[in-house]
Tab-separated table of C-alpha atoms and ligand atoms in Angstrom:
chain	number	residue	atom	x	y	z
P	1	MET	CA	108.385	38.733	20.570
P	2	SER	CA	108.378	41.488	18.001
P	3	HIS	CA	105.448	40.022	16.068
P	4	LYS	CA	102.710	42.599	15.580
P	5	LEU	CA	99.228	41.149	15.590
P	6	ARG	CA	96.817	42.342	12.923
P	7	PRO	CA	93.465	43.951	13.751
P	8	GLU	CA	91.407	40.836	12.885
P	9	SER	CA	93.503	38.818	15.339
P	10	LEU	CA	93.055	41.405	18.084
P	11	MET	CA	89.267	41.769	17.719
P	12	MET	CA	88.621	38.975	20.250
P	13	THR	CA	90.947	40.167	23.034
P	14	HIS	CA	92.195	43.753	22.682
P	15	GLY	CA	91.340	46.127	25.503
P	16	TYR	CA	89.788	43.452	27.750
P	17	LYS	CA	91.326	41.844	30.851
P	18	PRO	CA	89.470	38.633	31.861
P	19	GLU	CA	90.955	38.829	35.378
P	20	LEU	CA	88.894	41.950	36.010
P	21	SER	CA	85.688	40.033	35.161
P	22	GLU	CA	85.887	36.694	37.054
P	23	GLY	CA	87.921	35.203	34.186
P	24	ALA	CA	85.064	35.446	31.687
P	25	VAL	CA	86.499	34.853	28.222
P	26	LYS	CA	84.109	37.454	26.776
P	27	PRO	CA	83.478	40.888	28.256
P	28	PRO	CA	80.238	40.785	30.255
P	29	ILE	CA	77.645	43.496	29.638
P	30	PHE	CA	78.312	46.201	32.203
P	31	GLN	CA	74.637	47.027	32.548
P	32	THR	CA	75.162	49.615	35.256
P	33	SER	CA	74.574	53.345	35.426
P	34	THR	CA	77.229	54.187	38.008
P	35	PHE	CA	80.500	52.869	39.503
P	36	VAL	CA	81.679	52.684	43.128
P	37	PHE	CA	84.764	54.753	44.071
P	38	GLN	CA	87.156	53.117	46.549
P	39	THR	CA	87.846	56.429	48.284
P	40	ALA	CA	86.642	60.023	48.036
P	41	GLU	CA	90.143	61.007	46.853
P	42	GLU	CA	89.834	58.561	43.968
P	43	GLY	CA	86.441	59.996	42.980
P	44	LYS	CA	87.932	63.488	42.953
P	45	ALA	CA	90.898	62.371	40.823
P	46	PHE	CA	88.591	60.697	38.267
P	47	PHE	CA	86.402	63.806	37.955
P	48	GLU	CA	89.390	66.127	37.514
P	49	VAL	CA	90.462	64.143	34.453
P	50	ALA	CA	86.947	63.621	33.085
P	51	TYR	CA	86.188	67.349	33.211
P	52	GLY	CA	89.552	68.308	31.710
P	53	LEU	CA	90.767	70.145	34.836
P	54	ARG	CA	94.132	68.374	34.569
P	55	GLU	CA	95.898	66.060	32.132
P	56	LYS	CA	95.857	62.342	32.822
P	57	GLY	CA	99.106	61.127	34.489
P	58	GLN	CA	101.343	58.902	32.372
P	59	ASP	CA	100.210	55.546	33.782
P	60	GLU	CA	96.849	56.737	35.003
P	61	ASN	CA	93.694	55.205	33.572
P	62	LEU	CA	90.558	57.290	33.585
P	63	GLY	CA	88.594	55.595	36.347
P	64	LEU	CA	85.005	54.522	35.809
P	65	ILE	CA	82.528	57.143	37.043
P	66	TYR	CA	79.097	57.002	35.456
P	67	SER	CA	77.942	55.365	32.203
P	68	ARG	CA	77.244	58.665	30.428
P	69	LEU	CA	80.973	59.461	30.835
P	70	ASN	CA	82.484	55.990	30.482
P	71	ASN	CA	81.653	52.296	30.662
P	72	PRO	CA	83.858	49.235	30.019
P	73	ASN	CA	81.823	48.010	27.039
P	74	LEU	CA	82.175	51.403	25.343
P	75	GLU	CA	85.864	51.646	26.136
P	76	ILE	CA	86.716	48.173	24.781
P	77	LEU	CA	84.714	48.928	21.641
P	78	GLU	CA	86.502	52.259	21.167
P	79	ASP	CA	89.924	50.628	21.636
P	80	ARG	CA	89.136	47.962	19.042
P	81	LEU	CA	87.752	50.387	16.464
P	82	CYS	CA	91.002	52.400	16.741
P	83	LEU	CA	92.949	49.378	15.477
P	84	TRP	CA	91.214	49.240	12.113
P	85	ASP	CA	91.500	52.961	11.411
P	86	LYS	CA	95.024	53.362	12.854
P	87	SER	CA	93.529	56.036	15.086
P	88	GLU	CA	94.650	57.419	18.451
P	89	ASP	CA	91.189	57.577	19.916
P	90	CYS	CA	87.511	56.913	19.253
P	91	ALA	CA	84.105	57.911	20.616
P	92	VAL	CA	81.014	55.766	20.084
P	93	PHE	CA	77.496	57.155	19.758
P	94	GLU	CA	73.913	55.973	19.888
P	95	SER	CA	73.554	56.423	16.097
P	96	GLY	CA	75.499	57.447	13.021
P	97	MET	CA	73.496	60.681	12.916
P	98	SER	CA	74.386	61.342	16.516
P	99	ALA	CA	78.096	60.972	15.663
P	100	ILE	CA	77.744	63.212	12.608
P	101	SER	CA	75.682	65.948	14.285
P	102	SER	CA	78.046	66.015	17.279
P	103	VAL	CA	81.062	66.515	15.000
P	104	LEU	CA	79.281	69.273	13.061
P	105	LEU	CA	78.245	71.036	16.278
P	106	GLU	CA	81.705	70.758	17.837
P	107	PHE	CA	83.673	72.003	14.831
P	108	LEU	CA	81.293	74.676	13.480
P	109	LYS	CA	80.317	77.919	15.214
P	110	PRO	CA	77.803	80.565	14.050
P	111	GLY	CA	79.349	82.524	11.181
P	112	ASP	CA	81.611	79.656	10.070
P	113	LEU	CA	81.974	78.279	6.570
P	114	MET	CA	81.973	74.589	5.586
P	115	LEU	CA	82.416	72.657	2.360
P	116	TYR	CA	80.508	69.412	1.937
P	117	SER	CA	80.435	66.739	-0.741
P	118	THR	CA	77.229	66.025	-2.668
P	119	PRO	CA	75.167	63.908	-2.756
P	120	THR	CA	75.409	63.232	0.932
P	121	TYR	CA	73.432	61.016	3.318
P	122	GLY	CA	69.862	62.388	3.665
P	123	GLY	CA	70.080	62.890	7.432
P	124	THR	CA	73.384	64.765	7.117
P	125	ASP	CA	71.981	66.919	4.333
P	126	HIS	CA	68.927	67.726	6.464
P	127	PHE	CA	71.074	68.620	9.476
P	128	ILE	CA	73.186	70.991	7.365
P	129	HIS	CA	70.221	72.738	5.751
P	130	ASP	CA	67.653	72.727	8.528
P	131	LEU	CA	69.894	73.271	11.523
P	132	LEU	CA	73.335	74.607	10.638
P	133	VAL	CA	72.014	77.171	8.184
P	134	LYS	CA	69.642	78.449	10.916
P	135	ILE	CA	72.596	79.058	13.235
P	136	ASN	CA	74.288	81.002	10.440
P	137	VAL	CA	76.741	78.416	9.134
P	138	THR	CA	77.374	78.780	5.402
P	139	ALA	CA	77.587	75.425	3.602
P	140	LEU	CA	79.040	75.183	0.078
P	141	PRO	CA	78.395	71.967	-1.883
P	142	ILE	CA	81.247	70.389	-3.866
P	143	ARG	CA	81.313	67.735	-6.597
P	144	PRO	CA	83.988	65.117	-7.411
P	145	ASP	CA	85.379	67.107	-10.356
P	146	HIS	CA	86.114	70.252	-8.320
P	147	THR	CA	89.887	70.785	-8.369
P	148	LYS	CA	91.911	72.249	-5.509
P	149	LYS	CA	91.948	75.536	-7.425
P	150	ASP	CA	88.145	75.457	-7.894
P	151	MET	CA	87.605	74.907	-4.183
P	152	ILE	CA	89.998	77.672	-3.102
P	153	LYS	CA	88.320	80.058	-5.551
P	154	MET	CA	84.866	79.100	-4.265
P	155	ILE	CA	85.936	79.676	-0.649
P	156	GLU	CA	87.541	83.068	-1.420
P	157	LYS	CA	84.464	84.126	-3.405
P	158	SER	CA	82.171	83.431	-0.426
P	159	GLY	CA	83.877	86.276	1.475
P	160	LYS	CA	84.226	83.956	4.479
P	161	ALA	CA	87.607	82.348	3.799
P	162	ASP	CA	88.830	83.344	7.267
P	163	ARG	CA	85.880	81.411	8.746
P	164	LEU	CA	86.413	78.124	6.909
P	165	ALA	CA	86.246	75.516	9.684
P	166	LEU	CA	85.331	72.165	8.164
P	167	ILE	CA	85.484	70.165	4.933
P	168	TYR	CA	83.000	67.319	5.205
P	169	LEU	CA	83.188	64.416	2.764
P	170	GLU	CA	81.233	61.273	2.135
P	171	THR	CA	83.101	59.016	-0.250
P	172	PRO	CA	82.132	56.922	-2.143
P	173	ALA	CA	78.983	59.019	-2.418
P	174	ASN	CA	75.716	57.289	-1.705
P	175	PRO	CA	73.994	56.046	-3.954
P	176	THR	CA	76.113	56.672	-7.058
P	177	ASN	CA	79.584	55.587	-5.830
P	178	ASP	CA	81.167	58.885	-7.002
P	179	LEU	CA	84.630	59.330	-5.496
P	180	PHE	CA	85.952	62.429	-3.715
P	181	ASP	CA	89.694	62.958	-3.340
P	182	ILE	CA	90.441	63.142	0.405
P	183	GLY	CA	94.073	64.216	-0.161
P	184	ARG	CA	92.979	67.051	-2.419
P	185	CYS	CA	90.597	68.387	0.248
P	186	ALA	CA	93.333	68.038	2.888
P	187	LYS	CA	95.493	70.279	0.670
P	188	VAL	CA	92.712	72.881	0.533
P	189	ALA	CA	92.486	72.776	4.343
P	190	LYS	CA	96.279	73.158	4.579
P	191	HIS	CA	96.181	76.175	2.274
P	192	PHE	CA	93.809	78.001	4.631
P	193	ASN	CA	95.597	76.770	7.762
P	194	LYS	CA	98.720	78.468	6.431
P	195	LYS	CA	96.882	81.651	5.520
P	196	TYR	CA	95.000	82.040	8.825
P	197	LYS	CA	97.390	80.677	11.393
P	198	ASP	CA	95.083	81.048	14.404
P	199	LYS	CA	92.511	78.682	12.921
P	200	LYS	CA	92.520	74.975	12.119
P	201	VAL	CA	90.383	73.669	9.263
P	202	HIS	CA	89.360	70.053	9.931
P	203	VAL	CA	88.668	67.470	7.236
P	204	ALA	CA	86.006	64.910	8.208
P	205	VAL	CA	85.124	61.786	6.198
P	206	ASP	CA	81.998	59.646	6.536
P	207	ASN	CA	83.624	56.253	5.885
P	208	THR	CA	80.473	54.140	6.372
P	209	TYR	CA	80.580	52.674	2.846
P	210	MET	CA	84.193	51.434	2.811
P	211	GLY	CA	85.365	51.353	6.378
P	212	PRO	CA	86.755	50.315	8.616
P	213	LEU	CA	88.281	47.594	6.444
P	214	TRP	CA	88.917	49.011	2.986
P	215	SER	CA	89.694	52.678	3.522
P	216	HIS	CA	91.564	54.554	6.240
P	217	PRO	CA	90.956	58.269	5.699
P	218	LEU	CA	93.217	59.310	8.614
P	219	THR	CA	96.176	57.968	6.604
P	220	LEU	CA	94.999	59.938	3.535
P	221	GLY	CA	94.967	63.376	5.188
P	222	ALA	CA	91.630	63.449	7.054
P	223	ASP	CA	91.431	64.583	10.703
P	224	ILE	CA	88.143	62.919	11.582
P	225	VAL	CA	86.512	59.633	10.481
P	226	LEU	CA	82.805	59.021	11.000
P	227	TYR	CA	80.662	55.901	10.903
P	228	SER	CA	77.169	54.753	10.997
P	229	ALA	CA	78.079	51.599	12.960
P	230	THR	CA	74.548	50.452	12.137
P	231	LYS	CA	75.964	49.325	8.765
P	232	TYR	CA	79.078	47.122	8.265
P	233	ILE	CA	80.421	47.444	11.817
P	234	GLY	CA	77.154	46.178	13.342
P	235	GLY	CA	76.459	44.131	10.244
P	236	HIS	CA	73.315	42.264	11.342
P	237	SER	CA	70.525	44.872	10.958
P	238	ASP	CA	69.753	44.600	14.658
P	239	LEU	CA	71.119	47.820	16.168
P	240	ILE	CA	71.688	51.555	15.601
P	241	ALA	CA	75.050	53.098	16.545
P	242	GLY	CA	77.788	55.475	15.389
P	243	ALA	CA	81.487	56.195	15.874
P	244	VAL	CA	83.990	59.035	15.455
P	245	LEU	CA	87.770	58.508	15.232
P	246	GLY	CA	90.744	60.853	15.230
P	247	SER	CA	93.576	62.256	17.330
P	248	LYS	CA	93.359	62.362	21.129
P	249	GLU	CA	92.793	66.107	20.847
P	250	VAL	CA	89.884	65.839	18.378
P	251	ILE	CA	88.217	62.963	20.231
P	252	GLY	CA	88.782	64.697	23.583
P	253	ARG	CA	86.645	67.599	22.327
P	254	ILE	CA	84.030	65.214	20.941
P	255	LYS	CA	83.843	63.245	24.192
P	256	VAL	CA	83.236	66.392	26.249
P	257	LEU	CA	80.334	67.317	23.966
P	258	ARG	CA	79.048	63.716	24.139
P	259	THR	CA	79.093	63.880	27.933
P	260	PHE	CA	76.800	66.890	27.886
P	261	LEU	CA	74.551	65.878	24.992
P	262	GLY	CA	74.307	62.441	26.576
P	263	ASN	CA	74.256	60.674	23.204
P	264	MET	CA	76.700	57.850	23.927
P	265	VAL	CA	75.799	54.278	22.962
P	266	GLY	CA	74.333	52.033	25.682
P	267	PRO	CA	76.330	49.091	27.139
P	268	HIS	CA	74.155	46.416	25.540
P	269	THR	CA	74.533	47.863	22.038
P	270	ALA	CA	78.277	48.296	22.607
P	271	TRP	CA	78.453	44.630	23.619
P	272	LEU	CA	76.608	43.587	20.433
P	273	LEU	CA	79.093	45.636	18.412
P	274	LEU	CA	82.005	43.837	20.101
P	275	ARG	CA	80.489	40.554	18.962
P	276	SER	CA	80.069	41.969	15.438
P	277	LEU	CA	83.687	43.156	15.260
P	278	GLU	CA	84.938	39.583	15.710
P	279	THR	CA	83.509	38.658	12.295
P	280	LEU	CA	83.863	42.051	10.590
P	281	LYS	CA	86.610	41.026	8.199
P	282	VAL	CA	85.143	37.675	7.152
P	283	ARG	CA	81.732	39.284	6.636
P	284	MET	CA	82.994	42.219	4.606
P	285	GLU	CA	85.249	40.041	2.447
P	286	ALA	CA	82.436	37.597	1.711
P	287	GLN	CA	80.121	40.509	0.866
P	288	MET	CA	82.725	42.040	-1.460
P	289	LYS	CA	83.287	38.756	-3.325
P	290	ASN	CA	79.533	38.369	-3.784
P	291	ALA	CA	79.237	41.987	-4.960
P	292	GLN	CA	81.939	41.418	-7.581
P	293	ALA	CA	80.037	38.405	-8.900
P	294	VAL	CA	76.770	40.380	-8.961
P	295	ALA	CA	78.377	43.355	-10.757
P	296	ASN	CA	79.934	41.041	-13.343
P	297	PHE	CA	76.550	39.458	-13.979
P	298	ILE	CA	74.419	42.599	-14.294
P	299	LYS	CA	77.066	44.495	-16.287
P	300	TYR	CA	76.172	42.471	-19.394
P	301	HIS	CA	72.455	42.003	-18.771
P	302	PRO	CA	70.358	43.389	-21.663
P	303	LYS	CA	67.893	45.074	-19.272
P	304	VAL	CA	70.655	46.975	-17.471
P	305	LYS	CA	71.842	50.315	-18.802
P	306	ARG	CA	74.758	51.053	-16.490
P	307	VAL	CA	76.469	49.703	-13.373
P	308	HIS	CA	77.943	51.992	-10.703
P	309	TYR	CA	80.461	49.842	-8.841
P	310	LEU	CA	84.058	50.612	-7.911
P	311	GLY	CA	85.107	47.321	-9.490
P	312	CYS	CA	83.702	48.516	-12.832
P	313	ILE	CA	85.707	51.765	-13.079
P	314	PRO	CA	87.688	51.567	-16.351
P	315	GLN	CA	91.440	51.142	-15.845
P	316	GLY	CA	93.649	54.020	-16.886
P	317	THR	CA	91.114	56.723	-15.948
P	318	LYS	CA	91.664	59.410	-13.282
P	319	GLU	CA	88.858	57.879	-11.282
P	320	TYR	CA	90.586	54.493	-11.351
P	321	LYS	CA	93.769	56.056	-9.997
P	322	LEU	CA	91.830	57.640	-7.133
P	323	TYR	CA	90.005	54.374	-6.449
P	324	LYS	CA	93.332	52.543	-6.161
P	325	LYS	CA	94.783	55.292	-3.933
P	326	GLN	CA	91.923	55.449	-1.445
P	327	TYR	CA	90.517	51.922	-1.352
P	328	SER	CA	91.865	48.402	-1.032
P	329	SER	CA	88.696	46.763	-2.403
P	330	PRO	CA	85.736	47.576	-4.660
P	331	GLY	CA	83.354	47.178	-1.699
P	332	ALA	CA	79.927	45.564	-1.564
P	333	MET	CA	77.605	48.381	-2.670
P	334	VAL	CA	76.387	48.030	-6.244
P	335	SER	CA	74.061	50.528	-7.913
P	336	PHE	CA	72.727	50.080	-11.414
P	337	GLU	CA	70.383	51.713	-13.873
P	338	ILE	CA	67.642	49.550	-15.244
P	339	LYS	CA	66.214	50.213	-18.724
P	340	GLY	CA	62.931	52.062	-18.169
P	341	GLY	CA	62.093	54.441	-15.311
P	342	GLU	CA	60.269	54.093	-12.002
P	343	LYS	CA	57.805	51.544	-13.361
P	344	ALA	CA	60.554	49.136	-14.443
P	345	SER	CA	62.474	49.742	-11.193
P	346	PHE	CA	59.413	48.974	-9.040
P	347	LYS	CA	58.605	45.848	-11.066
P	348	PHE	CA	62.137	44.611	-10.417
P	349	LEU	CA	62.057	45.469	-6.699
P	350	ASN	CA	58.629	43.881	-6.178
P	351	ALA	CA	59.779	40.691	-7.925
P	352	LEU	CA	62.808	40.082	-5.681
P	353	SER	CA	62.422	37.202	-3.269
P	354	LEU	CA	65.743	36.515	-1.498
P	355	ILE	CA	66.888	40.141	-1.550
P	356	LYS	CA	64.808	42.226	0.835
P	357	LEU	CA	63.297	45.554	-0.194
P	358	ALA	CA	64.637	47.851	2.535
P	359	VAL	CA	66.911	50.838	3.064
P	360	SER	CA	70.133	50.539	5.120
P	361	LEU	CA	73.225	48.615	4.038
P	362	GLY	CA	76.251	46.604	5.078
P	363	SER	CA	74.383	43.782	6.734
P	364	THR	CA	74.571	40.005	6.330
P	365	GLU	CA	71.378	39.982	4.234
P	366	SER	CA	71.199	41.544	0.775
P	367	LEU	CA	68.993	44.620	0.485
P	368	ALA	CA	67.631	46.607	-2.461
P	369	GLN	CA	66.055	50.046	-2.628
P	370	HIS	CA	65.111	52.845	-5.052
P	371	PRO	CA	67.061	55.996	-4.026
P	372	ALA	CA	65.008	58.513	-6.091
P	373	SER	CA	61.779	57.626	-4.277
P	374	MET	CA	63.212	56.383	-0.973
P	375	THR	CA	66.526	57.470	0.643
P	376	HIS	CA	66.992	60.478	-1.651
P	377	ILE	CA	63.369	61.578	-2.113
P	378	GLY	CA	64.202	64.862	-0.351
P	379	VAL	CA	66.817	65.827	-2.980
P	380	SER	CA	65.535	68.511	-5.401
P	381	ASP	CA	64.795	67.418	-8.976
P	382	GLU	CA	67.612	69.631	-10.202
P	383	ASP	CA	70.151	68.035	-7.851
P	384	LYS	CA	68.868	64.540	-8.589
P	385	LYS	CA	69.619	65.202	-12.238
P	386	ALA	CA	73.048	66.641	-11.481
P	387	PHE	CA	74.000	63.733	-9.202
P	388	GLY	CA	72.611	61.015	-11.480
P	389	ILE	CA	69.919	59.857	-9.040
P	390	THR	CA	67.501	58.892	-11.800
P	391	SER	CA	64.208	56.986	-11.552
P	392	SER	CA	66.066	54.021	-13.131
P	393	LEU	CA	68.662	53.789	-10.364
P	394	ILE	CA	68.550	50.835	-7.963
P	395	ARG	CA	70.926	50.415	-5.038
P	396	LEU	CA	71.954	46.981	-3.837
P	397	SER	CA	73.736	46.201	-0.598
P	398	ILE	CA	75.155	42.731	-1.070
P	399	GLY	CA	75.122	40.292	1.851
P	400	VAL	CA	76.781	36.975	2.716
P	401	GLU	CA	74.307	34.602	1.038
P	402	HIS	CA	75.559	32.283	-1.732
P	403	ALA	CA	76.517	34.396	-4.756
P	404	ASP	CA	74.611	32.084	-7.132
P	405	ASP	CA	71.420	32.539	-5.102
P	406	ILE	CA	71.729	36.349	-5.143
P	407	ILE	CA	72.362	36.290	-8.889
P	408	TRP	CA	69.459	33.886	-9.437
P	409	ASP	CA	67.152	36.311	-7.584
P	410	ILE	CA	68.333	39.309	-9.615
P	411	GLN	CA	68.002	37.350	-12.846
P	412	GLN	CA	64.447	36.158	-12.156
P	413	ALA	CA	63.390	39.681	-11.074
P	414	LEU	CA	64.911	41.248	-14.207
P	415	GLU	CA	62.985	38.733	-16.323
P	416	LYS	CA	59.723	40.093	-14.881
P	417	VAL	CA	60.559	43.654	-16.046
L	1	PLP	C1	73.050	55.152	7.589
L	1	PLP	C2	74.032	56.216	7.321
L	1	PLP	C3	74.164	57.316	8.198
L	1	PLP	C4	73.278	57.499	9.406
L	1	PLP	O1	73.503	56.538	10.378
L	1	PLP	P1	72.401	56.041	11.448
L	1	PLP	O2	73.129	54.989	12.182
L	1	PLP	O3	71.211	55.563	10.699
L	1	PLP	O4	72.068	57.229	12.309
L	1	PLP	C5	75.133	58.240	7.891
L	1	PLP	N1	75.926	58.138	6.801
L	1	PLP	C6	75.815	57.101	5.943
L	1	PLP	C7	76.714	57.035	4.754
L	1	PLP	C8	74.866	56.121	6.170
L	1	PLP	O5	74.740	55.114	5.299
């Protein structure tokens, strides 16, 4: 019995023992705030481990205490998410932002320096500029074409090289699908880890766009992987949640902070996510196939100026090499530039009928939005120009509907422009 089951086969059973729940084939919702200890000694032993006063014994499971610390629905979900990302451990949160802000707060102290990729998710950008900067964290933006040498130079020039603590990446970048080289950033972190031996620089990657199916940043040199589980992992536009993955050491730190911020996901949402994980692969693959068909259609449409889709990166380019290294699929997020500015974009968006006009992504239904006036309205005009977030740019998140119906909708809306 040496056969190793694949993640999609384990999504229905891993981490759950029916005999502990009256034989129920599915995990029930453990809608409870607290758990009964069998003895006072047991309660003491559980707390010692939970508060980090001693290491867990080899065969010891952390007993259930209180749902802010642990809960079966959260633990099963965390175990299953680890399978996709080949991770040691995982912590789930009440939102993607909650996961991101907890990582930033845990790995950055006043006076520290961080590098972050641009453009980045609006909420993350806001947290960096309106909170971290106030507690005296210096944040340096990077772009996809920055080489290892450029980044090292930039860090040295800041005068805070000894305080570099975190390199934070979001790749592919939202909404333009620009790619950042995770391995290259891991090399920059290594360079400073060698130079300042008492300090560890962590590399964190927001993998919401391509994970957990098509990219595994921990295998590419990252220390921390982040998700808005609201998107592909949840996949039905009916919940908000987040996740962080990494080594036992990294997640141990994150879980202690989560215990005291109290921003863990609730049992009902965790249960919904378990249901979503069972169909994760079939959903994401169907979405990707549809996205490829959509990209191939709009690529040649006379009213479309340019398509930003991983499947449209020209072969033989540096970007293509990076795409092939980091991703096993072109994904299901397609952005394109329509001929004409905001007026043409709005005409198109208002004419859609099957595709819904809404922000968010990764769900079963197709969604369209206008980044320059919606998700990225807070980006300065100068940065919008630099990042290519023009008034002509439209972002599509492709769902699981019939490809011909999605294409029909796009075609009829483009005709109205
Ligand atoms: C949506 C999103 C977030 C924020 O997640 P929430 O679940 O809405 O808090 C972070 N990063 C990316 C890339 C996202 O798309």
